[in-house]
Each structure stands twice: as C-alpha cells, then as structure tokens.
Short mmCIF file of N, CA and C in Angstrom, two decimals:
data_model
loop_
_atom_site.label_atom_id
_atom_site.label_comp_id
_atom_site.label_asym_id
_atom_site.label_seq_id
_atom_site.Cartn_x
_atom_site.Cartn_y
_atom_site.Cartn_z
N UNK A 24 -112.54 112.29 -0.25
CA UNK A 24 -113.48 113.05 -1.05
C UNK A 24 -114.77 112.25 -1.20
N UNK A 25 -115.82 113.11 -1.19
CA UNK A 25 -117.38 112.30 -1.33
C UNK A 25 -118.36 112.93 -2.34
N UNK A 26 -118.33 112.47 -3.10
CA UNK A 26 -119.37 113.45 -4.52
C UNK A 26 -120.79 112.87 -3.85
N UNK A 27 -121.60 114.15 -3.89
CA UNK A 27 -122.98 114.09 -3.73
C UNK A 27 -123.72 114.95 -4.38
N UNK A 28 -124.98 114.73 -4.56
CA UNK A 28 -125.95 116.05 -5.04
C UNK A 28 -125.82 117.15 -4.18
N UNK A 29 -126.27 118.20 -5.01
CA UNK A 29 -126.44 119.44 -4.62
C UNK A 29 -127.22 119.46 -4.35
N UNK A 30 -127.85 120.63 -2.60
CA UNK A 30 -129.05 120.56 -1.90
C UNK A 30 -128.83 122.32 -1.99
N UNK A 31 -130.24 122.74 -1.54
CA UNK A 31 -130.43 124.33 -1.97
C UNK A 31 -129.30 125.11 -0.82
N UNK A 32 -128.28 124.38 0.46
CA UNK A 32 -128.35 125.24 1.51
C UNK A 32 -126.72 125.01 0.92
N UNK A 33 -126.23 124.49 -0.52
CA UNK A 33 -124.65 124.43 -0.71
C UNK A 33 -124.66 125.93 -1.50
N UNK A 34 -125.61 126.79 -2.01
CA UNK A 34 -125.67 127.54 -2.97
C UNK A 34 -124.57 128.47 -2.83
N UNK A 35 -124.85 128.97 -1.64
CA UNK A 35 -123.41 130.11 -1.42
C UNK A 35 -122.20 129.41 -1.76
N UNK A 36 -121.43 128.29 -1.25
CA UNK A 36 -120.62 127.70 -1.51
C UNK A 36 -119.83 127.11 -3.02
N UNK A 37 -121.14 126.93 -3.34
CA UNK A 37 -121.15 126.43 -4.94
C UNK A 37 -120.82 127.85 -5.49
N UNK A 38 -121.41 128.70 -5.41
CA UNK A 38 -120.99 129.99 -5.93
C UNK A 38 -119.31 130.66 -5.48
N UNK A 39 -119.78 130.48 -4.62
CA UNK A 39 -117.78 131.03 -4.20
C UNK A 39 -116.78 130.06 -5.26
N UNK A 40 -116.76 129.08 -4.86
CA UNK A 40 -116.34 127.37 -5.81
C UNK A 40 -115.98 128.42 -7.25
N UNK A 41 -117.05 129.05 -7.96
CA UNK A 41 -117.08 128.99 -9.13
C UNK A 41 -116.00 130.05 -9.40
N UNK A 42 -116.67 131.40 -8.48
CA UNK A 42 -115.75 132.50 -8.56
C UNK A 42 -113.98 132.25 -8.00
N UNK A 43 -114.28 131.69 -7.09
CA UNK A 43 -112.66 131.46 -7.29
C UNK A 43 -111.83 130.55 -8.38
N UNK A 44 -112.71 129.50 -8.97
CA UNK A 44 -112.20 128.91 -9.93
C UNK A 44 -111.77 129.63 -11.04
N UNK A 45 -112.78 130.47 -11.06
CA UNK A 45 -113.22 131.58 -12.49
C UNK A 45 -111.74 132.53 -12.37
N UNK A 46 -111.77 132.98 -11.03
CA UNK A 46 -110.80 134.25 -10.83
C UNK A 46 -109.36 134.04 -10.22
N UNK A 47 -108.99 132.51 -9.95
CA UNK A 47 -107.67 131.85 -9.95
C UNK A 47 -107.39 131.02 -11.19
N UNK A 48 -107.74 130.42 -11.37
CA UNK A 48 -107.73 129.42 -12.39
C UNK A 48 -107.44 129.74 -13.79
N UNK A 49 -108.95 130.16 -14.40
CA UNK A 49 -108.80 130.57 -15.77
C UNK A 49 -108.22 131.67 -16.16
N UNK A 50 -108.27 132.69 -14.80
CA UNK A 50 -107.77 133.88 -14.91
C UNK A 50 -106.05 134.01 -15.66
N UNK A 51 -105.34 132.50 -15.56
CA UNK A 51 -103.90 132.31 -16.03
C UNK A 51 -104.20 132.57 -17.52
N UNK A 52 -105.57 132.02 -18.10
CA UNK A 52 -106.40 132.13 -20.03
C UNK A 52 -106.37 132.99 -20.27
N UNK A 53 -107.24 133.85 -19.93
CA UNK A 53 -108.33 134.81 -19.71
C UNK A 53 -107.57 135.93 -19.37
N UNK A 54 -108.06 137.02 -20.34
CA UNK A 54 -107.63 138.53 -19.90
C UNK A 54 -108.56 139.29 -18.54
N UNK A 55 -108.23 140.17 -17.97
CA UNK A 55 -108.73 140.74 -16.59
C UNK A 55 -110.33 140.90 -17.27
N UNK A 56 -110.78 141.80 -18.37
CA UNK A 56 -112.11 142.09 -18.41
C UNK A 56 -112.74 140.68 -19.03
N UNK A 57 -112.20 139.45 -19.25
CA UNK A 57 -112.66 138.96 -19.85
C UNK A 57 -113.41 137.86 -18.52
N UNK A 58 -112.79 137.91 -17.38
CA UNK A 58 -112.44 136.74 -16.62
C UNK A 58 -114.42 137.55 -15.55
N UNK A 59 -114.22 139.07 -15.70
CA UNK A 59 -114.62 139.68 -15.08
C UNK A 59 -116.24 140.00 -15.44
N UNK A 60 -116.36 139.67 -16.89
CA UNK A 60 -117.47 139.42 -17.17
C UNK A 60 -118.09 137.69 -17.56
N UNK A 61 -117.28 136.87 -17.09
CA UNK A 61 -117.71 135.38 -17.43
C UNK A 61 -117.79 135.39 -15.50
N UNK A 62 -117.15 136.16 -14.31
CA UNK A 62 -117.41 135.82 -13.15
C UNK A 62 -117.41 137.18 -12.37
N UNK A 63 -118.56 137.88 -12.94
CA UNK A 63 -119.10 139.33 -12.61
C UNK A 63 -118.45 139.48 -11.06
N UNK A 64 -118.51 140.81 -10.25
CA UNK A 64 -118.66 140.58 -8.93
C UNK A 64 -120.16 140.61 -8.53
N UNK A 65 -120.95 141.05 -9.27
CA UNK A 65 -122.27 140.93 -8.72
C UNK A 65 -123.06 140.55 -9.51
N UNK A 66 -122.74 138.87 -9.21
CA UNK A 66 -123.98 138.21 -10.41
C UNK A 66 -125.11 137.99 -10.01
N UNK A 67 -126.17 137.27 -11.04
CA UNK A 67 -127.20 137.13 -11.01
C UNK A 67 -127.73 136.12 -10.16
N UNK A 68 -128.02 136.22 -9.49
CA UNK A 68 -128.41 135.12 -8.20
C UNK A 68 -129.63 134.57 -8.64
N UNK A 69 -130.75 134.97 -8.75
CA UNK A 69 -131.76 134.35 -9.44
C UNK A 69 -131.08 133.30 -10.20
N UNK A 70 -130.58 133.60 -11.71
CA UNK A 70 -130.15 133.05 -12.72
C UNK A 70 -129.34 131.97 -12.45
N UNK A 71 -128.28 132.04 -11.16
CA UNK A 71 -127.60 130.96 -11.04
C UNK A 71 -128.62 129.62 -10.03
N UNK A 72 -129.81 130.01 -9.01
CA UNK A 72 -130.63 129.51 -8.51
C UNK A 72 -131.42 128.55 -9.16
N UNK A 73 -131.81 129.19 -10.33
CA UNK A 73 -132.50 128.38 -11.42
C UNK A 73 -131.31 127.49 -12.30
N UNK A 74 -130.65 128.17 -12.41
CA UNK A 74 -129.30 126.96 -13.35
C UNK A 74 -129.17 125.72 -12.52
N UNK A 75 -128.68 126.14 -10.94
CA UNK A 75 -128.67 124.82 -10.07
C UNK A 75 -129.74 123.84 -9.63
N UNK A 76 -130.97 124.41 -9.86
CA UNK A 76 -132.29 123.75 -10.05
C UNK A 76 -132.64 123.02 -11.05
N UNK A 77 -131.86 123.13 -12.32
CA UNK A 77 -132.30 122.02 -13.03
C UNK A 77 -131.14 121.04 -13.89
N UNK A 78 -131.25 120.54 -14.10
CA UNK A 78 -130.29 119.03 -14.50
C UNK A 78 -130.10 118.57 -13.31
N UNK A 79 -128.58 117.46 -12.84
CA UNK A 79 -128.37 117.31 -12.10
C UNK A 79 -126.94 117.87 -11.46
N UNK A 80 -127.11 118.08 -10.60
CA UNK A 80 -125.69 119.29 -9.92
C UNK A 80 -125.19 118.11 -8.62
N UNK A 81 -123.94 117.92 -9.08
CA UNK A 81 -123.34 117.14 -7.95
C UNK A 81 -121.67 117.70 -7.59
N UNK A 82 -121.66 117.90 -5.90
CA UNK A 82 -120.14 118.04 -5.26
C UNK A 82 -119.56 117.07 -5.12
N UNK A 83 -118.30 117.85 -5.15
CA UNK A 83 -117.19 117.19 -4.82
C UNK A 83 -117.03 117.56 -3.16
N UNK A 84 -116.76 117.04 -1.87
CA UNK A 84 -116.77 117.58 -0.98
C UNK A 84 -115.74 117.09 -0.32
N UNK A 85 -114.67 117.94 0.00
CA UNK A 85 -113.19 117.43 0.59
C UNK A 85 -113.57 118.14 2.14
N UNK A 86 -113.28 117.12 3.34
CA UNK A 86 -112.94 117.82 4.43
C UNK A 86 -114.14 118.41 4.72
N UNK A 87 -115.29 118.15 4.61
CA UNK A 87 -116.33 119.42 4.73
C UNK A 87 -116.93 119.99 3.82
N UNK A 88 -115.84 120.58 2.78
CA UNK A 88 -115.36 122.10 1.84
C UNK A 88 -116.14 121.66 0.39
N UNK A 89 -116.58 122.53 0.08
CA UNK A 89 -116.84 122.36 -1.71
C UNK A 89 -115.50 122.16 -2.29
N UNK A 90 -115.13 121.00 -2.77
CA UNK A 90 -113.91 121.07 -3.60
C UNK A 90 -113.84 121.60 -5.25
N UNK A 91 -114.96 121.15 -5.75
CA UNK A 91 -115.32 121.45 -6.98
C UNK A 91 -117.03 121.12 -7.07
N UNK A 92 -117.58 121.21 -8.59
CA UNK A 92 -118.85 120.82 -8.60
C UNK A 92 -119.08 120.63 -10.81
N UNK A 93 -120.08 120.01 -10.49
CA UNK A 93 -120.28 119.66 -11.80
C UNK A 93 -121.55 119.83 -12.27
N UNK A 94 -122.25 120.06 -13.36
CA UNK A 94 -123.93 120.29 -13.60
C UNK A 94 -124.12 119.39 -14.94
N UNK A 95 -124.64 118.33 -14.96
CA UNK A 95 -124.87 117.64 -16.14
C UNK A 95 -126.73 117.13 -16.56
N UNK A 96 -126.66 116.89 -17.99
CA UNK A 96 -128.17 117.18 -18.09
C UNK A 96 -128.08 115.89 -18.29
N UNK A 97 -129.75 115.03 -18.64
CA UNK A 97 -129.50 114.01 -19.37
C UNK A 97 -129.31 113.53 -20.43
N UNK A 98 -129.30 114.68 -21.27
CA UNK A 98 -128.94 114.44 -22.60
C UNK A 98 -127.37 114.63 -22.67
N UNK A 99 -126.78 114.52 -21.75
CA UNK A 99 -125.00 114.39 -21.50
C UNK A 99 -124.85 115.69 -21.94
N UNK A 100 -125.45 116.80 -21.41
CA UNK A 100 -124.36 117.85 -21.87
C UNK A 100 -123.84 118.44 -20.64
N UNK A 101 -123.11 118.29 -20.26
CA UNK A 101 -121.53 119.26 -19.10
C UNK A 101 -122.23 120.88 -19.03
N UNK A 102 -122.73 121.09 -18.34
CA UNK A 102 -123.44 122.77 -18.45
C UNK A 102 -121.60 123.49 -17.88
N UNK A 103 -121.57 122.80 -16.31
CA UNK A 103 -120.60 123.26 -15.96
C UNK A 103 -119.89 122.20 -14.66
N UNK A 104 -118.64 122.52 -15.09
CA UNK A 104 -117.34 121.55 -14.08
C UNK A 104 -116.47 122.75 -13.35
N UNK A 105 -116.65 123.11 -12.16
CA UNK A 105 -115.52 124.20 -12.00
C UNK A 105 -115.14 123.49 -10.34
N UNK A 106 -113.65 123.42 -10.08
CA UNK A 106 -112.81 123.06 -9.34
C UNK A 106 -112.13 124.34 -8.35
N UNK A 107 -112.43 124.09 -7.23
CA UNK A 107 -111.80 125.33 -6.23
C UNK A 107 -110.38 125.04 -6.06
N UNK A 108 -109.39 126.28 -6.51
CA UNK A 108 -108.14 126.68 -6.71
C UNK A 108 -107.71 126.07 -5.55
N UNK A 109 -108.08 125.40 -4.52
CA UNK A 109 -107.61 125.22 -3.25
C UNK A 109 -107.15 123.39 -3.54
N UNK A 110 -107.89 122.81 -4.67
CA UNK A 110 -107.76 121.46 -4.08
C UNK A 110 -107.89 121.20 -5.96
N UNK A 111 -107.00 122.34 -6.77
CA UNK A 111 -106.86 121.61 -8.13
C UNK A 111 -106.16 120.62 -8.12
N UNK A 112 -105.73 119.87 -9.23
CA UNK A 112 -104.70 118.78 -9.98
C UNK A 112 -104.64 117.51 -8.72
N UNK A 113 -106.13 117.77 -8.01
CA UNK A 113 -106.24 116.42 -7.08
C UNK A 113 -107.10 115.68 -7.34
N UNK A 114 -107.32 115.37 -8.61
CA UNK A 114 -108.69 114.51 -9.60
C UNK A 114 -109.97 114.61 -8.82
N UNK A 115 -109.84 115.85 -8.42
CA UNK A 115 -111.35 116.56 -8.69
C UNK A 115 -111.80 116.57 -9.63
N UNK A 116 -111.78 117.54 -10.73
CA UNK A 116 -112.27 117.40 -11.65
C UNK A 116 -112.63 116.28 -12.86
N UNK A 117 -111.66 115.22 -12.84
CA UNK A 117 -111.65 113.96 -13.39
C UNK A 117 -112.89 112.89 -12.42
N UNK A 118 -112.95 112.71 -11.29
CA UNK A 118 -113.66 112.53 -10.60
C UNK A 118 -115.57 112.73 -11.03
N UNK A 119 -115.37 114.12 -11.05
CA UNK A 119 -116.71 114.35 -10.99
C UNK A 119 -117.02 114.24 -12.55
N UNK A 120 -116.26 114.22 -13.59
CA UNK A 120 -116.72 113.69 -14.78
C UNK A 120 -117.00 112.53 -15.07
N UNK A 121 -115.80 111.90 -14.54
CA UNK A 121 -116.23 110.25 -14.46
C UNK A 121 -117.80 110.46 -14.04
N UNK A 122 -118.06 110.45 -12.86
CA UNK A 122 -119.49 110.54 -12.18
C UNK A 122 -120.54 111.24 -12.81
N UNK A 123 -120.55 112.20 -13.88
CA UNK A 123 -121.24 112.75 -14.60
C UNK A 123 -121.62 112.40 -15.77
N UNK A 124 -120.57 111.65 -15.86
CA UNK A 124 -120.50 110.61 -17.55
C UNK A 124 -121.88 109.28 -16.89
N UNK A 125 -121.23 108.64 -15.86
CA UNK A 125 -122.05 107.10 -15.44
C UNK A 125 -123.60 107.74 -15.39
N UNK A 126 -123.44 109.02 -14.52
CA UNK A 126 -125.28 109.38 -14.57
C UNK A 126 -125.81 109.60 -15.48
N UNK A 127 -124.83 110.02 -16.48
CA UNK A 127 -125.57 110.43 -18.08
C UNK A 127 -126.13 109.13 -19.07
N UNK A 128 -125.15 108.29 -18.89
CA UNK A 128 -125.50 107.14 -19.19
C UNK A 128 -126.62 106.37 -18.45
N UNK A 129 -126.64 106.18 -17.30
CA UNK A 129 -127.96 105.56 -16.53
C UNK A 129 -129.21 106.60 -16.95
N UNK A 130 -128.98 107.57 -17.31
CA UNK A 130 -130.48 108.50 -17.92
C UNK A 130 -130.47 108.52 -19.59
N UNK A 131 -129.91 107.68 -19.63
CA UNK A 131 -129.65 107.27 -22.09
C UNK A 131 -129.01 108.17 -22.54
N UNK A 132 -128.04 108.66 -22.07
CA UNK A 132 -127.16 109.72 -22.86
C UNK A 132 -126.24 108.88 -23.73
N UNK A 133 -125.95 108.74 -24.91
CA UNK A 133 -124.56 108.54 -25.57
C UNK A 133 -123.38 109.12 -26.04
N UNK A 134 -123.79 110.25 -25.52
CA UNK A 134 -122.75 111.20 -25.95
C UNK A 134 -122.41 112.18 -24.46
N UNK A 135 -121.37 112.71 -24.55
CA UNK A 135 -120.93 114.34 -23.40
C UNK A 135 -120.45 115.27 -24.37
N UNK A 136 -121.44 116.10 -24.01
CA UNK A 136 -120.73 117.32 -24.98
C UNK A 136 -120.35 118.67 -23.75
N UNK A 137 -120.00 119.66 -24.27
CA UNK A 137 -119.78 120.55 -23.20
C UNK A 137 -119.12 121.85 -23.65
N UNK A 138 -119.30 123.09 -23.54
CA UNK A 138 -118.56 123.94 -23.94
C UNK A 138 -117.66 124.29 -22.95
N UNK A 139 -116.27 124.13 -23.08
CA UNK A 139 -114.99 123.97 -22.23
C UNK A 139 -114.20 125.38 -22.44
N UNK A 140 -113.79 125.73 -21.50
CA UNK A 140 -113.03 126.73 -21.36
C UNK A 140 -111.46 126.27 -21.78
N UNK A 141 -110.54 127.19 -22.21
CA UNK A 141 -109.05 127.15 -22.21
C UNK A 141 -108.44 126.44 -21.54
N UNK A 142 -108.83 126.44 -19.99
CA UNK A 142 -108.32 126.16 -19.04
C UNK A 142 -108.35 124.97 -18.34
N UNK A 143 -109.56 124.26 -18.58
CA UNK A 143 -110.22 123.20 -18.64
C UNK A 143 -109.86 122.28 -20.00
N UNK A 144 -110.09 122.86 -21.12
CA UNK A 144 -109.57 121.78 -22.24
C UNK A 144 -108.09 120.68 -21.87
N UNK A 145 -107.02 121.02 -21.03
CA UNK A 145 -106.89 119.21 -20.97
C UNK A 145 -107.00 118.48 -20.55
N UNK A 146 -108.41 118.78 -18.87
CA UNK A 146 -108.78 118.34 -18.62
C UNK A 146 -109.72 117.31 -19.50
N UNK A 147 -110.47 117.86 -20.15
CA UNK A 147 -111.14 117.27 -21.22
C UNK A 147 -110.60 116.29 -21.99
N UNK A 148 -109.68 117.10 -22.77
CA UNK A 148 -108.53 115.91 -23.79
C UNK A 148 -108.26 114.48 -22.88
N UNK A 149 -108.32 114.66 -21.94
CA UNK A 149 -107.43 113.77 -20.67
C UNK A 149 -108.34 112.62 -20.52
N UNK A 150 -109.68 113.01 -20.40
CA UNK A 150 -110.42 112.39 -20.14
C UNK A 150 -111.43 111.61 -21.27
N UNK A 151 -110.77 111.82 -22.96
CA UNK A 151 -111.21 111.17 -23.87
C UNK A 151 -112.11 112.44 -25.11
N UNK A 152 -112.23 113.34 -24.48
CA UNK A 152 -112.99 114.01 -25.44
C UNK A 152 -112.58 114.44 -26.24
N UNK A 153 -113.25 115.14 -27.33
CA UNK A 153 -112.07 116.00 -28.49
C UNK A 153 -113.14 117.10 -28.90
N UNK A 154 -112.40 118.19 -29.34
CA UNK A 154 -112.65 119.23 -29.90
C UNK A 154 -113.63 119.32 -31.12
N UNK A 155 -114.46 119.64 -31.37
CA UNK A 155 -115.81 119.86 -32.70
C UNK A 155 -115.75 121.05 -33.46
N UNK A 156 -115.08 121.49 -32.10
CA UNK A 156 -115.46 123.46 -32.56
C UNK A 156 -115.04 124.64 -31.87
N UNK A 157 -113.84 125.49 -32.42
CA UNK A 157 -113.67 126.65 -31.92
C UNK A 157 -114.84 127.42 -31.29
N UNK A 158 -115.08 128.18 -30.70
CA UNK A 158 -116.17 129.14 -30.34
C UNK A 158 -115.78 130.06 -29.75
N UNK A 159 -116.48 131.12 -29.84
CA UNK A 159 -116.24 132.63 -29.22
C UNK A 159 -117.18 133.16 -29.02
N UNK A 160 -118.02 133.38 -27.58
CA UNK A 160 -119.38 133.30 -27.12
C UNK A 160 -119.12 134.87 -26.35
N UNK A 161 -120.20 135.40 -26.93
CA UNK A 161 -119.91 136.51 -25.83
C UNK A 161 -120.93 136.81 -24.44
N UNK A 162 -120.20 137.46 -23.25
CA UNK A 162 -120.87 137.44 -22.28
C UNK A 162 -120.50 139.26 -21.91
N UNK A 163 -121.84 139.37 -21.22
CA UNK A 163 -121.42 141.13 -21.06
C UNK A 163 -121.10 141.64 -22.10
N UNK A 164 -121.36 141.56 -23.10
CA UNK A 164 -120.38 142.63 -24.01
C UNK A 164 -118.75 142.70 -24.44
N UNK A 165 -118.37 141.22 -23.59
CA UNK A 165 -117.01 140.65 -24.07
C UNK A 165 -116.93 139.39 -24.59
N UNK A 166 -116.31 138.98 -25.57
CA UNK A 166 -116.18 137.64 -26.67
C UNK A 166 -114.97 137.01 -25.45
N UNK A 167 -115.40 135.70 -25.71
CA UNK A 167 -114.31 134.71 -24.75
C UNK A 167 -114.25 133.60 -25.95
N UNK A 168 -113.52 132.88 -25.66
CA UNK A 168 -112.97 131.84 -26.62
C UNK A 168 -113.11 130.61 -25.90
N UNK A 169 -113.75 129.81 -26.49
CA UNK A 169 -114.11 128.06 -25.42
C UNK A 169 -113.79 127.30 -26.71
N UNK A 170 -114.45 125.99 -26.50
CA UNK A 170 -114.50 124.65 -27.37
C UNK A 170 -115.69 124.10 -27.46
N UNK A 171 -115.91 123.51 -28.45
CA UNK A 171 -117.43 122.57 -27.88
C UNK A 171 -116.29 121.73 -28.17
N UNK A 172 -116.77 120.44 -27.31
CA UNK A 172 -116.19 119.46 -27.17
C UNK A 172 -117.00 118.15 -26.83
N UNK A 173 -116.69 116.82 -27.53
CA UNK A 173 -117.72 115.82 -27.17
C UNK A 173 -116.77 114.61 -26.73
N UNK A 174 -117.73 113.39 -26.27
CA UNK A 174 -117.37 112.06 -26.22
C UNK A 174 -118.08 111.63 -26.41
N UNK A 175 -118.02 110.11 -27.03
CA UNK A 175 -119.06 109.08 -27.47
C UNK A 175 -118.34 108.14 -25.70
N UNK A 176 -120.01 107.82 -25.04
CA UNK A 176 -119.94 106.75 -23.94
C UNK A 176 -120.94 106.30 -23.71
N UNK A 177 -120.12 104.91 -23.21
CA UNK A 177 -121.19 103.42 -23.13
C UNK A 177 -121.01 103.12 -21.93
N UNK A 178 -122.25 102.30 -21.46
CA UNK A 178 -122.47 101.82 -19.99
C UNK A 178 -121.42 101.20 -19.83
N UNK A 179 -120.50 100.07 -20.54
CA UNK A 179 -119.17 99.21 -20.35
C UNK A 179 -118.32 100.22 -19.54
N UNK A 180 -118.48 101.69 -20.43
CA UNK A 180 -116.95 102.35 -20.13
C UNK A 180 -116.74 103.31 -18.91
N UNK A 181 -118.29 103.01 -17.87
CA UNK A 181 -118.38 103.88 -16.96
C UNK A 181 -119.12 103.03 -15.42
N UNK A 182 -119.45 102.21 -16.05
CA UNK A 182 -120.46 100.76 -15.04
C UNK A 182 -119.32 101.31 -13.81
N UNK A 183 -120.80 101.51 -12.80
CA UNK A 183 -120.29 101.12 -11.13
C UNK A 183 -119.87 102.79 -11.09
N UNK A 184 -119.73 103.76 -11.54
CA UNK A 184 -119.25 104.96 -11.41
C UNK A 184 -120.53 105.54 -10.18
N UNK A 185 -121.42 105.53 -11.21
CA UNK A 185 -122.79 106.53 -10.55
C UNK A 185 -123.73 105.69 -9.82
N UNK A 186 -124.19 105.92 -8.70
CA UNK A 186 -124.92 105.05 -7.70
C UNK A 186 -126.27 105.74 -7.83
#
C-alpha cells in the first residue's frame, strides 16, 4: 500500500471509493433511504470537485486501486475517511489516519476532530478518539445519526508518519 495526495485525474475513483463504502459498508448502520441520501445515485459533482480541492486529500493505493481515501484540514478536522469494501479491516483506514493526524500536526493542529459515522466509530475509538457529541445531521430531507468525535495530538505521538 502507498498513501499519496490526491491529483484531479483520481476523481472518478475517489468517488466510486466513497459510494461503495457508503453503499457496502455503512449500509450494515444505515437504513436503505438513509444510506441513499448521504450517497445519492446522482450526486453533485461540482460540490464533490470543490470538496476535493480544498484541504488536503490523500490515497490509499493498493495494487494500482483506490483502497480508501482521507480529506483532512489544517485545523485537524477529518472532513472525510471512507475505505473501499474491497480492501476493509486491512488498516486502511488506520493508516490513512495515522497519516492525517502527522500532516495535521506538521500544519499546528492539536487536536482531530471529525464527524464519524456508526460505522466508522470503532475505527475511531481504536485509534484514541472519543465521543463529544451525539448528532443527527440531516441530508436530503433525511436525519442520520453520526458523532463528533475528537483527539488531543502531539508531534511525539505521530513523528516520521507524514513526509
């Protein structure tokens, strides 16, 4: 596996990544209309163009393949971590947090916060964070249920991660 930045020509890929994550994955959380308006079939392409345009967006890349991907700002907040159903519970996702944590820190972040899905929360727990806050955000016209969730991190606890 090789984590790198995201370049404009992964976009399709990164997008599939998400929807299958969205529509294998959480879908085990997540009720059918709920899964269906957090990973439309015909989303906003603009909107996701500009999301991947700003912070920093880095893959996971197994074999070629988008394995997963991650979007972190510098103020450490986790926009988004989503892992392709093809290559879960293979510290992908642990991976690219680690790596999202060290860059956050090399840009003065002290904290990761992130609003975490069901499905994702033990990933999170796993990886040191804890829970702040129930939430129930709605998208489309349907309420979903996440976490905000944070960590306190220091250059000691991540040194040598992010290049």
């Amino acid at each position: 596996m090789e984590i790198r930045p995201y370049q404009d020509n992964d976009f399709e890929a990164v997008l599939a990544c998400f929807n299958r994550s969205v529509r294998e994955i959480a879908f085990r959380n997540y009720m059918p209309d709920e899964v269906e308006a957090w990973a439309p079939v015909s989303p906003d392409l603009d909107a996701w163009a500009r999301r991947l345009e700003t912070g920093a967006v880095f893959l996971a890349v197994v074999e070629g393949q988008v394995g997963g991907f991650v979007r972190v700002e510098e103020s450490g907040y986790v926009d988004l971590l989503y892992v392709d159903p093809a290559h879960e519970r293979k510290g992908i996702g642990r991976s690219l947090l680690e790596f999202a944590s060290a860059w956050a820190v090399r840009h003065g972040a002290i904290r990761l916060e992130s609003d975490v899905s069901i499905s994702a929360r033990p990933l999170f727990q796993l990886m040191g964070f804890r829970v702040t806050e129930e939430r129930f955000v709605e998208r489309r016209g349907v309420v979903l249920k996440n976490f905000r969730m944070e960590k306190n991190i220091s250059a000691e606890s991540v040194e040598g991660r992010a290049r």
